[in-house]
Short mmCIF file of C-alpha atoms in Angstrom, two decimals:
data_model
loop_
_atom_site.label_atom_id
_atom_site.label_comp_id
_atom_site.label_asym_id
_atom_site.label_seq_id
_atom_site.Cartn_x
_atom_site.Cartn_y
_atom_site.Cartn_z
CA MET A 1 21.11 2.67 9.54
CA ALA A 2 18.35 3.69 11.74
CA TYR A 3 15.31 3.06 9.73
CA ARG A 4 13.48 -0.09 8.31
CA LEU A 5 13.01 -1.83 5.00
CA SER A 6 9.83 -3.26 3.78
CA LEU A 7 8.12 -4.35 0.32
CA LEU A 8 5.27 -3.68 -1.24
CA ASP A 9 4.10 -6.55 -3.88
CA LYS A 10 1.68 -5.46 -6.59
CA ALA A 11 2.01 -9.15 -8.29
CA PRO A 12 2.66 -7.98 -12.17
CA VAL A 13 1.64 -10.61 -15.27
CA LEU A 14 4.37 -10.15 -17.73
CA GLN A 15 3.02 -10.30 -21.22
CA GLY A 16 2.04 -13.23 -22.35
CA GLU A 17 2.66 -15.06 -18.26
CA SER A 18 -0.11 -17.00 -16.72
CA PRO A 19 -1.28 -14.84 -13.36
CA ALA A 20 -0.29 -18.09 -11.65
CA ALA A 21 3.38 -17.94 -13.03
CA ALA A 22 3.19 -14.69 -11.25
CA LEU A 23 1.59 -15.34 -7.42
CA GLN A 24 4.78 -17.90 -7.47
CA ARG A 25 6.99 -14.83 -8.37
CA THR A 26 5.45 -12.61 -5.66
CA LEU A 27 5.86 -16.00 -2.94
CA GLN A 28 9.47 -16.50 -3.67
CA LEU A 29 10.26 -12.58 -3.04
CA ALA A 30 8.04 -12.65 -0.18
CA GLN A 31 11.02 -15.38 1.36
CA LEU A 32 13.56 -13.75 -0.52
CA ALA A 33 12.73 -10.94 1.47
CA GLU A 34 12.36 -12.46 4.90
CA GLU A 35 15.81 -14.04 3.94
CA TRP A 36 17.40 -10.33 3.06
CA GLY A 37 16.10 -8.95 6.26
CA TYR A 38 13.28 -6.38 4.67
CA HIS A 39 10.41 -6.25 7.96
CA ARG A 40 7.46 -6.39 6.58
CA PHE A 41 5.90 -7.83 3.04
CA TRP A 42 2.45 -6.01 1.66
CA LEU A 43 0.30 -7.05 -0.78
CA ALA A 44 -1.33 -4.13 -2.88
CA GLU A 45 -4.81 -4.08 -4.28
CA HIS A 46 -6.03 -3.80 -7.87
CA HIS A 47 -9.78 -4.70 -9.52
CA ASN A 48 -9.83 -5.83 -12.61
CA THR A 49 -6.33 -5.59 -15.05
CA ALA A 50 -4.71 -8.49 -17.17
CA GLN A 51 -1.00 -7.39 -15.17
CA LEU A 52 -1.75 -7.25 -11.59
CA ALA A 53 -2.62 -10.64 -9.87
CA SER A 54 -3.88 -9.59 -6.66
CA PRO A 55 -7.01 -8.10 -6.18
CA SER A 56 -7.52 -9.94 -3.06
CA PRO A 57 -4.60 -9.17 -0.46
CA GLU A 58 -6.13 -11.41 2.95
CA VAL A 59 -6.19 -14.41 0.40
CA LEU A 60 -2.19 -13.82 -0.65
CA ILE A 61 -1.76 -12.73 3.33
CA ALA A 62 -2.71 -15.88 4.06
CA TRP A 63 -1.30 -18.15 1.43
CA ILE A 64 1.68 -16.56 2.15
CA VAL A 65 1.95 -16.27 5.73
CA ALA A 66 2.10 -19.97 5.57
CA GLN A 67 4.93 -20.45 3.99
CA THR A 68 7.11 -17.83 5.61
CA ARG A 69 8.51 -17.74 9.05
CA HIS A 70 8.70 -14.97 10.61
CA ILE A 71 8.67 -12.08 8.14
CA ARG A 72 5.35 -9.80 9.12
CA VAL A 73 2.59 -10.24 5.93
CA GLY A 74 0.12 -7.23 4.71
CA SER A 75 -1.98 -5.59 3.11
CA GLY A 76 -0.93 -2.15 1.21
CA GLY A 77 -4.04 -1.49 1.43
CA VAL A 78 -7.45 -2.99 1.30
CA MET A 79 -9.93 -0.55 -0.20
CA LEU A 80 -12.31 -0.35 2.16
CA GLN A 81 -14.71 1.90 0.27
CA HIS A 82 -15.99 -1.86 -1.15
CA TYR A 83 -16.47 -3.66 1.91
CA SER A 84 -18.39 -4.58 4.68
CA PRO A 85 -15.93 -2.88 7.76
CA TYR A 86 -17.10 -5.90 10.27
CA LYS A 87 -16.59 -8.67 7.11
CA VAL A 88 -12.85 -7.10 6.50
CA ALA A 89 -12.25 -7.66 10.61
CA GLU A 90 -13.57 -11.14 10.46
CA ASN A 91 -10.37 -11.82 7.43
CA PHE A 92 -8.18 -10.11 9.52
CA ASN A 93 -8.82 -11.40 13.03
CA LEU A 94 -8.85 -14.87 11.85
CA LEU A 95 -5.19 -14.04 9.73
CA ALA A 96 -4.80 -12.87 13.02
CA SER A 97 -5.68 -16.02 14.88
CA LEU A 98 -3.39 -18.01 12.34
CA ALA A 99 -0.19 -15.82 12.90
CA PRO A 100 -0.33 -14.31 15.85
CA GLY A 101 2.04 -11.16 15.52
CA ARG A 102 2.31 -11.52 11.66
CA ILE A 103 -0.17 -9.86 10.47
CA ASP A 104 -0.67 -6.15 9.39
CA LEU A 105 -3.84 -4.15 8.21
CA GLY A 106 -3.53 -1.57 6.01
CA VAL A 107 -6.30 -0.01 4.63
CA GLY A 108 -6.63 2.36 1.27
CA LYS A 109 -9.61 5.07 0.47
CA ALA A 110 -8.97 4.38 -3.30
CA PRO A 111 -10.65 2.97 -5.45
CA GLY A 112 -8.13 0.47 -6.34
CA GLY A 113 -9.64 -0.04 -10.08
CA LEU A 114 -11.66 2.02 -12.79
CA PRO A 115 -14.99 2.75 -12.86
CA LEU A 116 -16.12 -0.68 -14.11
CA SER A 117 -14.47 -2.21 -11.26
CA THR A 118 -15.77 -0.15 -8.60
CA HIS A 119 -19.27 -0.34 -9.54
CA ALA A 120 -19.13 -4.11 -9.89
CA LEU A 121 -17.54 -4.56 -6.25
CA GLN A 122 -20.03 -1.87 -4.87
CA GLN A 123 -23.34 -3.17 -6.91
CA GLY A 124 -26.51 -3.11 -3.80
CA VAL A 125 -24.65 -1.08 -1.83
CA ASP A 126 -26.84 1.50 0.16
CA ALA A 127 -23.72 4.68 -0.86
CA ALA A 128 -26.51 6.15 2.02
CA LYS A 129 -26.16 3.96 4.44
CA LYS A 130 -22.43 3.19 3.79
CA GLY A 131 -21.22 6.65 5.01
CA SER A 132 -18.09 8.17 4.79
CA PHE A 133 -14.56 7.19 4.33
CA ALA A 134 -14.04 8.05 8.29
CA GLU A 135 -17.23 6.32 9.62
CA GLN A 136 -16.13 2.96 7.44
CA LEU A 137 -13.16 2.89 9.15
CA GLN A 138 -13.87 3.91 12.81
CA LEU A 139 -16.70 1.37 12.73
CA LEU A 140 -14.15 -0.75 11.37
CA ASP A 141 -11.87 -0.40 14.16
CA SER A 142 -14.53 -0.59 16.84
CA TRP A 143 -14.48 -4.27 15.16
CA LEU A 144 -10.91 -4.47 15.76
CA LYS A 145 -11.26 -3.58 19.47
CA HIS A 146 -13.88 -6.34 19.91
CA THR A 147 -16.72 -3.15 21.05
CA GLN A 148 -20.37 -4.57 21.04
CA VAL A 149 -22.29 -1.69 18.80
CA GLN A 150 -26.03 -3.61 18.62
CA PRO A 151 -28.43 -1.89 20.61
CA ASP A 152 -30.11 -5.30 21.89
CA ASP A 153 -28.18 -7.03 24.67
CA GLU A 154 -27.40 -9.96 21.37
CA GLY A 155 -24.19 -8.56 21.18
CA LEU A 156 -21.80 -8.56 18.31
CA ALA A 157 -18.74 -9.83 17.76
CA ALA A 158 -15.89 -9.84 15.03
CA THR A 159 -14.70 -13.52 15.92
CA PRO A 160 -12.95 -15.24 15.99
CA LEU A 161 -11.09 -12.90 18.83
CA PRO A 162 -7.43 -13.14 18.31
CA SER A 163 -4.77 -12.92 21.22
CA ARG A 164 -2.36 -10.88 18.96
CA PRO A 165 -4.77 -8.56 16.68
CA ALA A 166 -3.28 -7.53 13.18
CA ASN A 167 -1.93 -3.95 13.55
CA ARG A 168 -3.83 -1.18 11.91
CA PHE A 169 -2.31 1.44 8.93
CA LEU A 170 -3.96 4.07 7.46
CA LEU A 171 -2.37 4.73 3.49
CA GLY A 172 -2.78 8.12 2.63
CA ALA A 173 -0.88 11.66 0.65
CA SER A 174 -2.68 14.11 3.17
CA GLU A 175 -2.85 15.54 6.05
CA GLU A 176 -6.63 15.04 6.42
CA SER A 177 -5.40 10.90 6.52
CA ALA A 178 -2.29 11.74 8.55
CA ARG A 179 -5.28 13.41 11.62
CA LEU A 180 -8.15 10.08 10.62
CA ALA A 181 -4.94 8.23 11.69
CA ALA A 182 -4.42 9.06 14.60
CA SER A 183 -7.69 10.24 16.18
CA LEU A 184 -8.06 6.49 15.95
CA GLY A 185 -4.77 5.54 17.01
CA TRP A 186 -4.01 3.83 13.69
CA GLN A 187 -0.19 4.13 12.17
CA PHE A 188 0.11 6.33 9.18
CA VAL A 189 1.81 5.73 6.32
CA PHE A 190 2.22 8.70 3.76
CA ALA A 191 1.84 7.27 -0.23
CA ALA A 192 4.65 9.39 -1.23
CA HIS A 193 5.19 6.30 -4.08
CA ILE A 194 2.13 8.04 -5.40
CA ASN A 195 2.13 12.46 -4.19
CA GLY A 196 6.21 12.86 -3.52
CA ASP A 197 5.70 16.70 -3.06
CA ARG A 198 8.15 17.15 0.11
CA GLN A 199 5.42 19.83 1.39
CA LEU A 200 3.13 17.71 1.56
CA LEU A 201 5.30 14.62 2.85
CA GLU A 202 6.28 17.71 5.78
CA HIS A 203 2.96 19.03 7.06
CA ALA A 204 1.43 15.45 7.09
CA LEU A 205 4.39 13.72 9.02
CA SER A 206 4.35 16.41 11.13
CA THR A 207 -0.17 16.84 11.90
CA PHE A 208 0.41 12.92 12.57
CA SER A 209 3.27 13.18 15.03
CA ARG A 210 1.58 16.31 17.07
CA LEU A 211 -1.28 14.42 16.83
CA SER A 212 0.00 10.95 18.04
CA ASN A 213 1.91 11.34 21.22
CA GLY A 214 4.78 11.99 18.86
CA GLN A 215 4.44 8.33 16.95
CA ARG A 216 6.41 8.41 13.83
CA ALA A 217 4.77 7.79 10.02
CA LEU A 218 5.91 4.86 7.72
CA VAL A 219 6.62 6.65 4.00
CA ALA A 220 5.76 4.30 0.69
CA VAL A 221 8.55 5.94 -2.40
CA GLN A 222 8.74 4.05 -5.45
CA VAL A 223 13.01 2.66 -5.54
CA VAL A 224 14.93 1.40 -8.41
CA VAL A 225 19.00 0.11 -7.41
CA ALA A 226 21.18 -1.31 -10.47
CA ASP A 227 24.56 -1.36 -10.14
CA SER A 228 25.41 1.63 -11.67
CA PRO A 229 23.61 4.79 -11.90
CA ALA A 230 24.00 4.66 -16.19
CA GLN A 231 21.71 1.36 -15.81
CA ALA A 232 19.44 2.73 -13.26
CA ASP A 233 18.54 5.64 -15.47
CA LEU A 234 18.10 3.06 -18.20
CA LEU A 235 15.44 0.73 -15.73
CA VAL A 236 13.12 4.06 -15.34
CA SER A 237 13.13 5.75 -19.06
CA THR A 238 10.74 4.14 -19.73
CA LEU A 239 8.04 4.77 -16.53
CA ARG A 240 5.16 7.01 -16.62
CA HIS A 241 2.29 8.31 -14.98
CA TYR A 242 -0.75 10.72 -16.29
CA HIS A 243 -3.26 12.18 -13.69
CA VAL A 244 -6.62 12.20 -14.29
CA SER A 245 -8.27 15.32 -12.64
CA VAL A 246 -12.25 15.48 -13.35
CA LYS A 247 -14.61 17.97 -12.59
CA ASP A 248 -16.74 17.76 -9.48
CA GLY A 249 -15.83 14.32 -9.36
CA PRO A 250 -12.20 11.91 -7.93
CA GLY A 251 -9.66 12.67 -9.15
CA VAL A 252 -6.74 9.54 -10.29
CA ASN A 253 -2.96 8.58 -10.50
CA VAL A 254 -2.95 6.07 -13.31
CA ALA A 255 0.26 4.37 -14.71
CA SER A 256 -0.48 4.39 -18.38
CA LEU A 257 -2.69 6.97 -20.68
CA GLU A 258 -4.80 4.57 -21.77
CA GLN A 259 -6.12 3.46 -18.51
CA ALA A 260 -6.53 7.19 -18.00
CA GLU A 261 -8.47 7.20 -21.46
CA ARG A 262 -10.80 4.21 -20.03
CA TYR A 263 -11.21 5.97 -16.26
CA VAL A 264 -12.95 9.13 -18.48
CA ARG A 265 -14.30 6.65 -20.77
CA GLN A 266 -15.69 3.85 -17.92
CA GLY A 267 -16.88 6.56 -16.10
CA GLY A 268 -18.62 8.77 -18.64
CA TYR A 269 -16.85 11.95 -18.18
CA ARG A 270 -17.00 14.68 -20.02
CA ASP A 271 -15.38 17.58 -18.25
CA TYR A 272 -11.70 16.39 -17.69
CA GLN A 273 -7.76 16.37 -18.90
CA ILE A 274 -5.56 14.37 -18.29
CA GLU A 275 -1.86 15.46 -17.12
CA PRO A 276 1.40 13.21 -17.51
CA ARG A 277 3.41 13.53 -14.45
CA THR A 278 7.35 12.66 -13.54
CA PRO A 279 7.20 9.10 -11.15
CA SER A 280 8.38 10.20 -8.09
CA LEU A 281 11.02 7.46 -7.35
CA LEU A 282 14.58 7.40 -5.80
CA LYS A 283 17.44 5.97 -8.52
CA GLY A 284 20.75 4.69 -8.43
CA THR A 285 23.19 2.96 -6.74
CA ALA A 286 22.16 1.14 -3.73
CA ALA A 287 25.00 3.49 -1.87
CA GLN A 288 23.31 6.08 -3.76
CA VAL A 289 19.52 5.56 -2.91
CA HIS A 290 20.48 4.58 0.88
CA ALA A 291 22.05 8.29 0.89
CA GLN A 292 18.70 9.85 -0.08
CA LEU A 293 16.97 6.73 1.91
CA ASP A 294 18.95 8.40 4.98
CA ALA A 295 18.42 12.30 3.89
CA LEU A 296 14.53 11.64 4.18
CA HIS A 297 15.34 10.23 7.60
CA HIS A 298 17.06 12.40 9.15
CA ASN A 299 14.61 15.68 8.45
CA PHE A 300 11.73 14.02 8.36
CA ASP A 301 12.28 11.27 11.29
CA ILE A 302 10.86 8.74 9.81
CA ASP A 303 11.99 5.36 10.55
CA GLU A 304 10.47 2.89 8.63
CA PHE A 305 10.20 2.98 4.45
CA VAL A 306 8.07 0.85 2.44
CA ILE A 307 9.68 0.07 -0.89
CA ASP A 308 7.86 0.43 -4.16
CA THR A 309 9.51 -0.93 -7.10
CA PRO A 310 7.95 -0.48 -10.41
CA ILE A 311 10.25 -2.31 -12.37
CA THR A 312 8.09 -5.29 -13.81
CA GLU A 313 11.69 -7.55 -15.36
CA PRO A 314 12.29 -10.28 -12.93
CA VAL A 315 15.92 -9.95 -12.83
CA ALA A 316 16.23 -5.93 -13.03
CA ARG A 317 13.04 -6.35 -10.52
CA LEU A 318 14.99 -8.89 -7.66
CA GLN A 319 18.49 -7.52 -7.98
CA SER A 320 17.29 -4.03 -7.22
CA LEU A 321 15.88 -5.09 -4.12
CA GLU A 322 18.80 -7.45 -2.76
CA LEU A 323 20.99 -4.58 -3.89
CA LEU A 324 18.78 -2.76 -1.46
CA ALA A 325 19.20 -5.01 1.49
CA THR A 326 22.72 -6.28 1.26
CA GLN A 327 23.52 -1.91 1.90
CA HIS A 328 21.72 -1.66 4.42
CA LEU A 329 22.93 -4.91 6.46
CA VAL A 330 26.59 -3.76 5.04
CA ALA A 331 25.57 -0.22 6.46
CA ALA A 332 23.68 -1.33 9.67
#
């Protein structure tokens, strides 16, 4: 195959399971992903949900990189709006110093949670001084590049300064994100697992390629693989997505009607609309899914896919990712 496969994990917690058990399963998956030949293992950031145990990707990165050998480990992604760019640079410079050549910093614009957690994360932050997301990302980039930005002679750096800094990725699903990534020299990851609009995908990837001297973006996709098409259909039959549109406010994609209603309630929104949406995913046997990935590779010049498997049943999830990797190795 002419493309790489990487993984995105959200540390899902099963009903009645402890978070500790869920995190052990995430570690096991990272170790298996390395064995199966996946290129990267990324951790998502989600807040205030009992169903997911990964509010701090950087903590999990340190834990996982210490218990694997060569797979790249990173964030998919850090939700920058909540944090000081300087502190994020310190965290990932430290990680890159601990594991040179193995750390990825993926940054996202979304909140990674509902309004209550967003408010708690940003408590005491002066919104006027924080600046736009683009300004925050530019500041983060300057710290990662060791730029001295202080007006006096003292100087300031996000130490420790690693010999091999973290690779930098901007996660997004718009042409605006593609332009921003290209302007900073960051790699771009199109979030097709959240927005599978093919026309938007094409426009964002072509924009990034044009503005970055021909670089190719990564694409995150939802994938479910089983032994038969019927089994794959059964695994995804209960998956639902909902989009909440708010007048004069930010919209959000959530995984359940309950989350959509909580978002509206926590934000105090009055003028809104909740729409069910069919998840954008690739499903079937390993050969069928790879045929779909191969078509995307040829049509859009995609060299790497970041795989998000939205099912939580542990055996079916592991089997899906192993079948995908095994078919990839056979075809290669």
